[in-house]
PDB file of N, CA and C in Angstrom:
ATOM      1  N   UNK A 165     164.588 139.669  97.325  1.00 79.00           N
ATOM      2  CA  UNK A 165     164.814 140.765  98.277  1.00 79.00           C
ATOM      3  C   UNK A 165     164.661 142.107  97.569  1.00 79.00           C
ATOM      4  N   UNK A 166     165.108 142.163  96.340  1.00 91.00           N
ATOM      5  CA  UNK A 166     164.995 143.407  95.591  1.00 91.00           C
ATOM      6  C   UNK A 166     163.530 143.783  95.397  1.00 91.00           C
ATOM      7  N   UNK A 167     162.697 142.796  95.091  1.00 90.00           N
ATOM      8  CA  UNK A 167     161.278 143.055  94.914  1.00 90.00           C
ATOM      9  C   UNK A 167     160.653 143.574  96.205  1.00 90.00           C
ATOM     10  N   UNK A 168     161.113 142.996  97.310  1.00 85.00           N
ATOM     11  CA  UNK A 168     160.594 143.427  98.601  1.00 85.00           C
ATOM     12  C   UNK A 168     160.912 144.897  98.848  1.00 85.00           C
ATOM     13  N   UNK A 169     162.135 145.283  98.537  1.00 91.00           N
ATOM     14  CA  UNK A 169     162.525 146.682  98.720  1.00 91.00           C
ATOM     15  C   UNK A 169     161.685 147.602  97.838  1.00 91.00           C
ATOM     16  N   UNK A 170     161.453 147.153  96.624  1.00 89.00           N
ATOM     17  CA  UNK A 170     160.653 147.963  95.710  1.00 89.00           C
ATOM     18  C   UNK A 170     159.222 148.094  96.233  1.00 89.00           C
ATOM     19  N   UNK A 171     158.692 146.974  96.710  1.00 80.00           N
ATOM     20  CA  UNK A 171     157.344 147.015  97.283  1.00 80.00           C
ATOM     21  C   UNK A 171     157.292 147.965  98.473  1.00 80.00           C
ATOM     22  N   UNK A 172     158.303 147.870  99.305  1.00 82.00           N
ATOM     23  CA  UNK A 172     158.364 148.741 100.469  1.00 82.00           C
ATOM     24  C   UNK A 172     158.435 150.199 100.038  1.00 82.00           C
ATOM     25  N   UNK A 173     159.210 150.454  98.990  1.00 87.00           N
ATOM     26  CA  UNK A 173     159.336 151.811  98.466  1.00 87.00           C
ATOM     27  C   UNK A 173     157.981 152.330  98.005  1.00 87.00           C
ATOM     28  N   UNK A 174     157.287 151.513  97.233  1.00 82.00           N
ATOM     29  CA  UNK A 174     155.956 151.901  96.759  1.00 82.00           C
ATOM     30  C   UNK A 174     155.038 152.133  97.946  1.00 82.00           C
ATOM     31  N   UNK A 175     155.135 151.233  98.917  1.00 77.00           N
ATOM     32  CA  UNK A 175     154.269 151.325 100.089  1.00 77.00           C
ATOM     33  C   UNK A 175     154.499 152.626 100.854  1.00 77.00           C
ATOM     34  N   UNK A 176     155.764 152.976 101.058  1.00 82.00           N
ATOM     35  CA  UNK A 176     156.063 154.164 101.854  1.00 82.00           C
ATOM     36  C   UNK A 176     155.715 155.443 101.115  1.00 82.00           C
ATOM     37  N   UNK A 177     155.673 155.380  99.778  1.00 83.00           N
ATOM     38  CA  UNK A 177     155.345 156.583  99.019  1.00 83.00           C
ATOM     39  C   UNK A 177     153.888 156.626  98.567  1.00 83.00           C
ATOM     40  N   UNK A 178     153.135 155.619  98.951  1.00 83.00           N
ATOM     41  CA  UNK A 178     151.740 155.582  98.539  1.00 83.00           C
ATOM     42  C   UNK A 178     150.870 156.336  99.543  1.00 83.00           C
ATOM     43  N   UNK A 179     149.742 156.852  99.088  1.00 89.00           N
ATOM     44  CA  UNK A 179     148.816 157.549 100.004  1.00 89.00           C
ATOM     45  C   UNK A 179     148.238 156.600 101.041  1.00 89.00           C
ATOM     46  N   UNK A 180     147.653 157.189 102.045  1.00 89.00           N
ATOM     47  CA  UNK A 180     147.186 156.424 103.203  1.00 89.00           C
ATOM     48  C   UNK A 180     146.160 155.365 102.812  1.00 89.00           C
ATOM     49  N   UNK A 181     145.242 155.710 101.914  1.00 91.00           N
ATOM     50  CA  UNK A 181     144.174 154.767 101.555  1.00 91.00           C
ATOM     51  C   UNK A 181     144.738 153.565 100.826  1.00 91.00           C
ATOM     52  N   UNK A 182     145.747 153.797 100.009  1.00 86.00           N
ATOM     53  CA  UNK A 182     146.378 152.676  99.305  1.00 86.00           C
ATOM     54  C   UNK A 182     147.051 151.762 100.322  1.00 86.00           C
ATOM     55  N   UNK A 183     147.674 152.343 101.315  1.00 84.00           N
ATOM     56  CA  UNK A 183     148.306 151.536 102.368  1.00 84.00           C
ATOM     57  C   UNK A 183     147.266 150.703 103.089  1.00 84.00           C
ATOM     58  N   UNK A 184     146.143 151.321 103.412  1.00 88.00           N
ATOM     59  CA  UNK A 184     145.081 150.597 104.093  1.00 88.00           C
ATOM     60  C   UNK A 184     144.610 149.421 103.254  1.00 88.00           C
ATOM     61  N   UNK A 185     144.453 149.661 101.959  1.00 90.00           N
ATOM     62  CA  UNK A 185     143.988 148.603 101.072  1.00 90.00           C
ATOM     63  C   UNK A 185     144.996 147.463 101.038  1.00 90.00           C
ATOM     64  N   UNK A 186     146.275 147.818 100.943  1.00 84.00           N
ATOM     65  CA  UNK A 186     147.320 146.798 100.908  1.00 84.00           C
ATOM     66  C   UNK A 186     147.339 146.005 102.213  1.00 84.00           C
ATOM     67  N   UNK A 187     147.212 146.723 103.328  1.00 86.00           N
ATOM     68  CA  UNK A 187     147.224 146.045 104.624  1.00 86.00           C
ATOM     69  C   UNK A 187     146.032 145.110 104.752  1.00 86.00           C
ATOM     70  N   UNK A 188     144.880 145.554 104.266  1.00 90.00           N
ATOM     71  CA  UNK A 188     143.696 144.702 104.315  1.00 90.00           C
ATOM     72  C   UNK A 188     143.898 143.448 103.483  1.00 90.00           C
ATOM     73  N   UNK A 189     144.496 143.615 102.314  1.00 88.00           N
ATOM     74  CA  UNK A 189     144.769 142.464 101.462  1.00 88.00           C
ATOM     75  C   UNK A 189     145.693 141.481 102.174  1.00 88.00           C
ATOM     76  N   UNK A 190     146.738 142.018 102.798  1.00 86.00           N
ATOM     77  CA  UNK A 190     147.689 141.170 103.517  1.00 86.00           C
ATOM     78  C   UNK A 190     146.987 140.440 104.661  1.00 86.00           C
ATOM     79  N   UNK A 191     146.198 141.181 105.409  1.00 88.00           N
ATOM     80  CA  UNK A 191     145.486 140.573 106.540  1.00 88.00           C
ATOM     81  C   UNK A 191     144.566 139.468 106.040  1.00 88.00           C
ATOM     82  N   UNK A 192     143.881 139.721 104.947  1.00 89.00           N
ATOM     83  CA  UNK A 192     143.002 138.699 104.378  1.00 89.00           C
ATOM     84  C   UNK A 192     143.790 137.457 104.014  1.00 89.00           C
ATOM     85  N   UNK A 193     144.931 137.661 103.383  1.00 85.00           N
ATOM     86  CA  UNK A 193     145.752 136.528 102.992  1.00 85.00           C
ATOM     87  C   UNK A 193     146.157 135.701 104.219  1.00 85.00           C
ATOM     88  N   UNK A 194     146.584 136.401 105.270  1.00 84.00           N
ATOM     89  CA  UNK A 194     147.068 135.689 106.455  1.00 84.00           C
ATOM     90  C   UNK A 194     145.929 135.016 107.215  1.00 84.00           C
ATOM     91  N   UNK A 195     144.787 135.656 107.267  1.00 85.00           N
ATOM     92  CA  UNK A 195     143.689 135.095 108.056  1.00 85.00           C
ATOM     93  C   UNK A 195     143.003 133.957 107.314  1.00 85.00           C
ATOM     94  N   UNK A 196     143.064 133.959 105.993  1.00 78.00           N
ATOM     95  CA  UNK A 196     142.363 132.931 105.231  1.00 78.00           C
ATOM     96  C   UNK A 196     143.243 131.727 104.927  1.00 78.00           C
ATOM     97  N   UNK A 197     144.526 131.852 105.149  1.00 69.00           N
ATOM     98  CA  UNK A 197     145.411 130.752 104.788  1.00 69.00           C
ATOM     99  C   UNK A 197     145.137 129.483 105.622  1.00 69.00           C
ATOM    100  N   UNK A 198     144.966 129.571 106.920  1.00 62.00           N
ATOM    101  CA  UNK A 198     144.741 128.351 107.706  1.00 62.00           C
ATOM    102  C   UNK A 198     143.472 127.611 107.279  1.00 62.00           C
ATOM    103  N   UNK A 199     142.449 128.332 106.847  1.00 58.00           N
ATOM    104  CA  UNK A 199     141.170 127.697 106.511  1.00 58.00           C
ATOM    105  C   UNK A 199     141.020 127.520 105.018  1.00 58.00           C
ATOM    106  N   UNK A 200     142.130 127.447 104.307  1.00 54.00           N
ATOM    107  CA  UNK A 200     142.053 127.375 102.851  1.00 54.00           C
ATOM    108  C   UNK A 200     141.415 126.055 102.406  1.00 54.00           C
ATOM    109  N   UNK A 201     141.706 124.982 103.120  1.00 60.00           N
ATOM    110  CA  UNK A 201     141.143 123.685 102.722  1.00 60.00           C
ATOM    111  C   UNK A 201     139.679 123.567 103.139  1.00 60.00           C
ATOM    112  N   UNK A 202     139.243 124.455 104.019  1.00 58.00           N
ATOM    113  CA  UNK A 202     137.861 124.448 104.465  1.00 58.00           C
ATOM    114  C   UNK A 202     136.928 124.785 103.307  1.00 58.00           C
ATOM    115  N   UNK A 203     137.114 125.968 102.751  1.00 64.00           N
ATOM    116  CA  UNK A 203     136.356 126.370 101.570  1.00 64.00           C
ATOM    117  C   UNK A 203     137.186 127.332 100.743  1.00 64.00           C
ATOM    118  N   UNK A 204     137.135 127.223  99.433  1.00 62.00           N
ATOM    119  CA  UNK A 204     137.947 128.096  98.571  1.00 62.00           C
ATOM    120  C   UNK A 204     137.478 129.541  98.632  1.00 62.00           C
ATOM    121  N   UNK A 205     138.416 130.438  98.791  1.00 60.00           N
ATOM    122  CA  UNK A 205     138.058 131.853  98.791  1.00 60.00           C
ATOM    123  C   UNK A 205     138.149 132.390  97.383  1.00 60.00           C
ATOM    124  N   UNK A 206     137.288 133.351  97.077  1.00 66.00           N
ATOM    125  CA  UNK A 206     137.181 133.917  95.714  1.00 66.00           C
ATOM    126  C   UNK A 206     136.665 132.855  94.746  1.00 66.00           C
TER     127      UNK A 206
END
């Protein structure tokens, strides 16, 4: 939980583009998880 708060802190104090990048990474993680056994990503 402490790490989450720290991440949130970094997120809220980061510039807009960094937030976008983080959100894109998160979205990628969530969208690729169901099809992980289909083909390996990266």
